[in-house]
Short mmCIF file of C-alpha atoms in Angstrom, two decimals:
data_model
loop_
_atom_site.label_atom_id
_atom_site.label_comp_id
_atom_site.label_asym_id
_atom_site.label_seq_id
_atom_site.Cartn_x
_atom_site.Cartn_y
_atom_site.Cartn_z
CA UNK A 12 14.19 53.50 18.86
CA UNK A 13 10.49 54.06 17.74
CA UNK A 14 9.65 55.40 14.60
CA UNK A 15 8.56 59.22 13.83
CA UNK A 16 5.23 59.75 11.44
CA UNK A 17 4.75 62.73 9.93
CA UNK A 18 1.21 63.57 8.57
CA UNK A 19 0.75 63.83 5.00
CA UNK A 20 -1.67 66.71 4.17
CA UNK A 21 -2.68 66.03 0.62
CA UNK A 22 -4.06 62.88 2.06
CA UNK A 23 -5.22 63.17 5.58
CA UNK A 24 -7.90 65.43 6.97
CA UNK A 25 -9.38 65.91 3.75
CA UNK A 26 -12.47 67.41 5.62
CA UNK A 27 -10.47 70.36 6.01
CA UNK A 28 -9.79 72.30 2.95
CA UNK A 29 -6.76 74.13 3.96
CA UNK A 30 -3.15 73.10 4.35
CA UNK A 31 -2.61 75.41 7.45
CA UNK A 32 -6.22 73.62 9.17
CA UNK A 33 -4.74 70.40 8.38
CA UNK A 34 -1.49 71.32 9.99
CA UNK A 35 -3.51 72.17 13.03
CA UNK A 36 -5.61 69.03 13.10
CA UNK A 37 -2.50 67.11 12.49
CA UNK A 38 -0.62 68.55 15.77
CA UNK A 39 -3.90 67.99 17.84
CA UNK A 40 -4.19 64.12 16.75
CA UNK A 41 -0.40 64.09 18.03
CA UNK A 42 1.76 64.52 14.57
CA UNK A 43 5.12 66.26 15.61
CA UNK A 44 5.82 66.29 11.86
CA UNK A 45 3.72 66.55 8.45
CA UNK A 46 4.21 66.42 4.44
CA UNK A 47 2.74 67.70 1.22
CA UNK A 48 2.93 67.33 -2.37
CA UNK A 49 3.21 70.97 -3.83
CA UNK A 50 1.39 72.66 -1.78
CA UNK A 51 -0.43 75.16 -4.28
CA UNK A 52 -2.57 77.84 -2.88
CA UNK A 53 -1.14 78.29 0.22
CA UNK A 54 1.47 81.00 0.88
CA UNK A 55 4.64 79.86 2.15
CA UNK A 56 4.52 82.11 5.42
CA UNK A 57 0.98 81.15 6.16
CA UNK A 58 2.11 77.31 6.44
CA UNK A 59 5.07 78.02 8.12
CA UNK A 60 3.02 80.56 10.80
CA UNK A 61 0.58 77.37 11.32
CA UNK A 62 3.61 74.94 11.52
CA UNK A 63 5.51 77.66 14.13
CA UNK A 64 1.57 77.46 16.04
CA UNK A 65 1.28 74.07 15.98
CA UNK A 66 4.82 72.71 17.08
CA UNK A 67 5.11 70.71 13.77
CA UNK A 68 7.50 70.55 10.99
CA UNK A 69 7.32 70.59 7.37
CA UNK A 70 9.84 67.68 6.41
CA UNK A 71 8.76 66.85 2.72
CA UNK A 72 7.79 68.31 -0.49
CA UNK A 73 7.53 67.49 -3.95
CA UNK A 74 8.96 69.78 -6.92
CA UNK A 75 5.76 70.92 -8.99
CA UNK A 76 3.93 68.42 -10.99
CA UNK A 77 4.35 70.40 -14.51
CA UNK A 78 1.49 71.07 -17.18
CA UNK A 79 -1.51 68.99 -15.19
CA UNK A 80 -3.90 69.61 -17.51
CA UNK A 81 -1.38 67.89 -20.77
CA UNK A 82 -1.23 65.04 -18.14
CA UNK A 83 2.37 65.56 -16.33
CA UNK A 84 2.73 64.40 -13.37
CA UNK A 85 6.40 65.82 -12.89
CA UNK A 86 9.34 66.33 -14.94
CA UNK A 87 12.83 65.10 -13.79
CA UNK A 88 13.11 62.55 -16.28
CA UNK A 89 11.04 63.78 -19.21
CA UNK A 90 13.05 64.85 -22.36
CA UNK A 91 12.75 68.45 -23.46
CA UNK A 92 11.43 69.31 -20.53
CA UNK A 93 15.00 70.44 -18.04
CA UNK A 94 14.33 74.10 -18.41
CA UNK A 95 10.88 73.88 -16.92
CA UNK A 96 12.04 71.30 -14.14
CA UNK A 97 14.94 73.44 -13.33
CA UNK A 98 12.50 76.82 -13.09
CA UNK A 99 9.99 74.20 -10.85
CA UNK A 100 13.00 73.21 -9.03
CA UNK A 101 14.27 76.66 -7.50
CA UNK A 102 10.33 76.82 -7.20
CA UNK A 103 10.41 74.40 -4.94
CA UNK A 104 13.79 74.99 -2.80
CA UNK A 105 12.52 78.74 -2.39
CA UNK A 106 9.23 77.02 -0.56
CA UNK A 107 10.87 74.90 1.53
CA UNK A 108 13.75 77.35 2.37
CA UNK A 109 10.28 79.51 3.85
CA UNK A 110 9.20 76.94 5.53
CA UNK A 111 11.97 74.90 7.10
CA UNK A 112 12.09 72.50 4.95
CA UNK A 113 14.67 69.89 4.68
CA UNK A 114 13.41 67.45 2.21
CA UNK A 115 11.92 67.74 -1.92
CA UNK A 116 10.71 64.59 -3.78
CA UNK A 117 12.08 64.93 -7.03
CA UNK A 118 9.14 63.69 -9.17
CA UNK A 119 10.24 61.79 -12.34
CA UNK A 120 7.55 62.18 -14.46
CA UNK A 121 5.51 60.04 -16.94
CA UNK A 122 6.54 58.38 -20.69
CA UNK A 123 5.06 61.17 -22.73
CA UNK A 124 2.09 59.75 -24.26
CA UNK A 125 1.50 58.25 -27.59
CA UNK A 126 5.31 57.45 -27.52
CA UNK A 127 6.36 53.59 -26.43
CA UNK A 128 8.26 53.29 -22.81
CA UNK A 129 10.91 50.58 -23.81
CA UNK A 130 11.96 52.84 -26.92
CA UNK A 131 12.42 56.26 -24.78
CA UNK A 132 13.51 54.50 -21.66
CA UNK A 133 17.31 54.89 -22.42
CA UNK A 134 16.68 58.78 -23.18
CA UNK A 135 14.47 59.51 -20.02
CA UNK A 136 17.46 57.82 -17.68
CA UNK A 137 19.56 60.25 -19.09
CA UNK A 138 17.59 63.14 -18.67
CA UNK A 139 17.01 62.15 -15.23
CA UNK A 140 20.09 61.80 -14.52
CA UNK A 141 21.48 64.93 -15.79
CA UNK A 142 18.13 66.80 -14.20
CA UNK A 143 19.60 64.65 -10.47
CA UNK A 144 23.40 65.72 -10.59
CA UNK A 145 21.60 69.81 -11.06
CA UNK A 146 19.33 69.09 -8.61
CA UNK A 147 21.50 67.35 -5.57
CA UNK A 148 24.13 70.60 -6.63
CA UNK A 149 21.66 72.87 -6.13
CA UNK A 150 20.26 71.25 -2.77
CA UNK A 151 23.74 70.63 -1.42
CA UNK A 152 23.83 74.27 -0.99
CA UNK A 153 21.03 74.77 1.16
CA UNK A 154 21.65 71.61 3.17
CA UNK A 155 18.76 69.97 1.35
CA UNK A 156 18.15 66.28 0.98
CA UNK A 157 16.55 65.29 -2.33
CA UNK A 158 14.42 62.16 -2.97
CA UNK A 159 13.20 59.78 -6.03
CA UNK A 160 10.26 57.82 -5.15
CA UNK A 161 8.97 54.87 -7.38
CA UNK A 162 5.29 54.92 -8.04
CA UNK A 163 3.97 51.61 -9.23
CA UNK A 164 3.14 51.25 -12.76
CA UNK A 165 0.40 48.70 -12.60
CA UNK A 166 -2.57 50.60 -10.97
CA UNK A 167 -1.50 54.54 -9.57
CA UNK A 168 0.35 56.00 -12.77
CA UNK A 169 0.61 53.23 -15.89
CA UNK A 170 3.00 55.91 -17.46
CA UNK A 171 5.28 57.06 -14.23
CA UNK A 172 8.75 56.35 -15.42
CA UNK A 173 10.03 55.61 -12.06
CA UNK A 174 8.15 51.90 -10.81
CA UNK A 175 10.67 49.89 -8.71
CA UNK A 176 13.34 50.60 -6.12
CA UNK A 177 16.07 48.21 -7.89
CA UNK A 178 15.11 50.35 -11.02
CA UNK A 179 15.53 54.00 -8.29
CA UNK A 180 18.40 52.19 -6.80
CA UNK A 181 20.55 51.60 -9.81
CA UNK A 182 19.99 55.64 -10.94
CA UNK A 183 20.70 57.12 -7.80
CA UNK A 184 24.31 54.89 -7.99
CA UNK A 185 24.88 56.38 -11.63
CA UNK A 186 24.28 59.68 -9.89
CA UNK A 187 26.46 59.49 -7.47
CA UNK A 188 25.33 62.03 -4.91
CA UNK A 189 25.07 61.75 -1.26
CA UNK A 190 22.45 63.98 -0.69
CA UNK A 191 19.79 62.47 -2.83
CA UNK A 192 18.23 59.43 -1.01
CA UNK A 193 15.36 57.32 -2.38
CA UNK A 194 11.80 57.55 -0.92
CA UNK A 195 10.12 54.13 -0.45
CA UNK A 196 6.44 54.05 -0.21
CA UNK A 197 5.30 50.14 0.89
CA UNK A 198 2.40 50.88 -1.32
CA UNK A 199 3.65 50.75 -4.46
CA UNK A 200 6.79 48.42 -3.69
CA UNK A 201 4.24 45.79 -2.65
CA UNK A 202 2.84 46.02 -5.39
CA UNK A 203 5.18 46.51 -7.88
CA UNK A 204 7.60 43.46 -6.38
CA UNK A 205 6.54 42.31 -3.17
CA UNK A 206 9.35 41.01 -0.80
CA UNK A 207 9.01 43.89 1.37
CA UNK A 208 11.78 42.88 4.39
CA UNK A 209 14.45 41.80 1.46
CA UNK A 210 13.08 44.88 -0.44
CA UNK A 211 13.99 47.13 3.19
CA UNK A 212 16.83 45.11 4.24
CA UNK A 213 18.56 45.48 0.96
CA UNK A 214 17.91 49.42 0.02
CA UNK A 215 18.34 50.21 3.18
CA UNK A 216 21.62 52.00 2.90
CA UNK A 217 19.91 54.15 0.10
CA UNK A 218 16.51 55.04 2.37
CA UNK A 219 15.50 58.79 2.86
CA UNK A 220 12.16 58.38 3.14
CA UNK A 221 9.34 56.08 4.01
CA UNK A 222 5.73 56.50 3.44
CA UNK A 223 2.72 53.69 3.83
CA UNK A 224 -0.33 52.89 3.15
CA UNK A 225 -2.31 49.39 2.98
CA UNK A 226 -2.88 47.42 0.22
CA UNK A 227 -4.91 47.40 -1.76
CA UNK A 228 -7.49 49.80 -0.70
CA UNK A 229 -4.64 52.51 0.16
CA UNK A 230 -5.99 53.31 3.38
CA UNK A 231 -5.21 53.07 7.08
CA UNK A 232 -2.21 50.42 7.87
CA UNK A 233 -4.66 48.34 10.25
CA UNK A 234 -7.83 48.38 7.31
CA UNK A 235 -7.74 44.68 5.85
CA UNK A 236 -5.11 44.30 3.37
CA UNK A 237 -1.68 42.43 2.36
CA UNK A 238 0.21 44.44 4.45
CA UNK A 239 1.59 43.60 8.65
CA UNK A 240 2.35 46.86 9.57
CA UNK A 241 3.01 45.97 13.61
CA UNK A 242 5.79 43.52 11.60
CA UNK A 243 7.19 46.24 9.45
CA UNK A 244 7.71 48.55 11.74
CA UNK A 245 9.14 46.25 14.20
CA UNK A 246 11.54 45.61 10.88
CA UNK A 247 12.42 49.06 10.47
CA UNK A 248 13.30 49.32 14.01
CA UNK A 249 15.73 46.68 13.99
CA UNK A 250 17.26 48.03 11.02
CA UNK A 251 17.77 51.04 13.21
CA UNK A 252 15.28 53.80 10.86
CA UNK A 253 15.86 57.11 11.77
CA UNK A 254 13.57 58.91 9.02
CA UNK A 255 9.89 59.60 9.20
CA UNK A 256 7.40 57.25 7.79
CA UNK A 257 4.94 59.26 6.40
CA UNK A 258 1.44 58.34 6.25
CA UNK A 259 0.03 58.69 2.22
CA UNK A 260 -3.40 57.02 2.89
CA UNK A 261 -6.70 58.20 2.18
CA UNK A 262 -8.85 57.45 5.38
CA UNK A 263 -11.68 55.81 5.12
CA UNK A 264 -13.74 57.86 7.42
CA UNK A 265 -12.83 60.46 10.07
CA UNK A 266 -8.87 60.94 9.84
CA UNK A 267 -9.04 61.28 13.61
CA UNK A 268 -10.79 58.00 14.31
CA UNK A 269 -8.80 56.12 11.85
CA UNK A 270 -5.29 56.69 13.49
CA UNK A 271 -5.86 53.99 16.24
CA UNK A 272 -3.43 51.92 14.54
CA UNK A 273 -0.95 54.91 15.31
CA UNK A 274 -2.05 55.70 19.32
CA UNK A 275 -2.05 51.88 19.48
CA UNK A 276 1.83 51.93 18.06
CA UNK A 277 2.68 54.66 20.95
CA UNK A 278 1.09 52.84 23.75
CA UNK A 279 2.58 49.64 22.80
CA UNK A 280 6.13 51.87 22.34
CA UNK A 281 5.73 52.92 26.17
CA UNK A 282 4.95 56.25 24.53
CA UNK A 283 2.59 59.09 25.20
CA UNK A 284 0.09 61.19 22.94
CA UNK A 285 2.21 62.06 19.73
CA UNK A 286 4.84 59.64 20.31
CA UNK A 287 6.99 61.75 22.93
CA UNK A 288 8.75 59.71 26.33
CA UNK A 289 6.82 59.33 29.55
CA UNK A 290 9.71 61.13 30.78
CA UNK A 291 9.78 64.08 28.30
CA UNK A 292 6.07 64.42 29.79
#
C-alpha cells in the first residue's frame, strides 16, 4: 500500500503567513492531509472552515510549548510543572476536538536549565510518566491518539529530555497505554543513533507517527544528504505503514517546486496528483 503525507504547516509554505493559506496551498500541491505544532493565532473554526474548503485533514498537533520566552519548549516531563501541562493539555484536546483532530504530540519538554540532566533524569521520567497515564485517560475519551516524539539532543534542542526511541520506547511500556503511540521523525533518529531499518523494524509495533526530513540540512528528502528516502519508504511499505509520514522540512526554495521528490513517489506508485488511484480518478 503507498504511503499518505500530510503537510506540515509550521514548516512548509512559509511564504504564506497564515495557517488557513497554507492549508490551501497544501491541498492545491496535492496534500490530502496536513500538521501543525500549536497552531497559535489562528482560530480553531477558521482552520477547520479552510480544512472543510480544501478537502484536507488536520491529523496532528502538539500540546502548547509552555513559557517560550523562560525557554520551554513543552512540559510533559518537567517537574513542577503538571498543573500547567494539564491546563495546556485540555488546551489542546479542545483544538483538535474543533478541528477534527485525531492526533496531539505530547511534547516532553527540556532539563530546566542551570540544573544537570543525569541528576534530574530519574525525576523527569516520573513526571512524565504520571503527566502520560492523565493524558492517554483524558484522550481515551475523545478517541484521541497521543504521541511522544524524540528530538535529538546533539544539534535541534541540547536540553529536550526526550532524544532516542529506545529511550521513548521503554516509557511508553512503563505507561502502559494503548492509545499513546510514539512519533518517529528520521531526522533526529539518524542522528541521534543511526540504524534507521533496525531502528523501524524494531519500534515498529510502537509507531503512531512518522515525520522526515534529510540530513543534515533538514530539507527536502531528495536535497543531498545521509538519508535514501525511495529505500525508506519502500521499507515502510513492506512493514505494511498505515500512518502518515509527515513532512517537517524547511524547503529550500519554493515549497511547490521542491515536492518533486513527492509527485515523483506518486508516479512511480501508479498514482495520480495527491496520491489518489487512477481508478478513484
Amino acid at each position: 500500500m503507498a504511503l499518505r503525507f500530510s503537510a506540515n504547516l509550521s514548516w512548509l509554505f512559509p511564504e504564506l503567513p497564515a495557517l488557513p493559506a497554507r492549508l490551501e496551498a497544501a491541498a492545491a500541491a496535492g496534500f490530502g492531509a496536513a500538521e501543525a505544532a500549536w497552531p497559535a493565532g489562528c482560530p480553531a473554526r477558521a482552520l477547520r472552515a479552510a480544512a472543510e474548503r480544501a478537502g484536507v485533514r488536520i491529523v496532528l498537533l502538539n500540546t502548547p510549548p509552555g513559557d517560550q520566552e523562560a525557554g520551554e519548549m513543552g512540559l510533559a516531563a518537567v517537574p513542577g510543572r503538571q498543573a500547567a501541562f494539564r491546563q495546556g493539555l485540555a488546551a489542546a484536546v479542545q483544538y483538535a476536538k474543533a478541528v477534527g483532530c485525531p492526533r496531539i504530540h505530547l511534547m516532553a519538554g527540556r532539563v530546566p536549565l542551570g540544573v544537570d540532566r543525569a541528576a534530574l533524569a530519574g525525576k523527569m521520567e516520573t513526571t512524565f510518566i504520571e503527566n502520560l497515564r492523565y493524558a492517554a485517560d483524558l484522550l481515551a475519551q475523545e478517541d484521541m491518539i497521543g504521541l511522544v516524539e524524540p528530538i535529538n539532543n546533539r544539534i535541534t534542542d541540547p536540553r529536550y529530555f526526550l532524544n532516542t526511541p529506545h529511550q521513548a520506547a521503554a516509557i511508553l511500556e512503563k505507561v502502559g497505554r494503548p492509545n499513546l503511540k510514539l512519533q518517529l521523525d528520521l531526522f533526529h533518529c539518524q542522528i541521534m543513533d543511526g540504524n534507521l531499518s533496525h531502528n523501524l523494524e524494531t519500534y515498529f509495533s510502537h509507531i503512531g507517527h512518522i515525520q522526515i526530513a534529510q540530513v543534515p540540512g533538514r530539507h527536502e528528502p531528495d536535497s543531498p544528504g545521509e538519508l535514501n528516502f525511495p529505500y525508506l519508504f519502500k521499507l515502510l511499505e513492506s512493514l505494511g505503514y498505515t500512518g502518515y509520514v509527515g513532512c517537517e522540512y524547511a524547503p529550500k526554495g519554493d515549497t511547490l517546486e521542491g515536492l518533486g521528490w513527492l509527485r515523483s513517489y506518486w508516479e512511480s506508485r501508479g498514482l495520480q496528483h495527491g496520491g489518489t488511484t487512477k481508478a478513484a480518478e
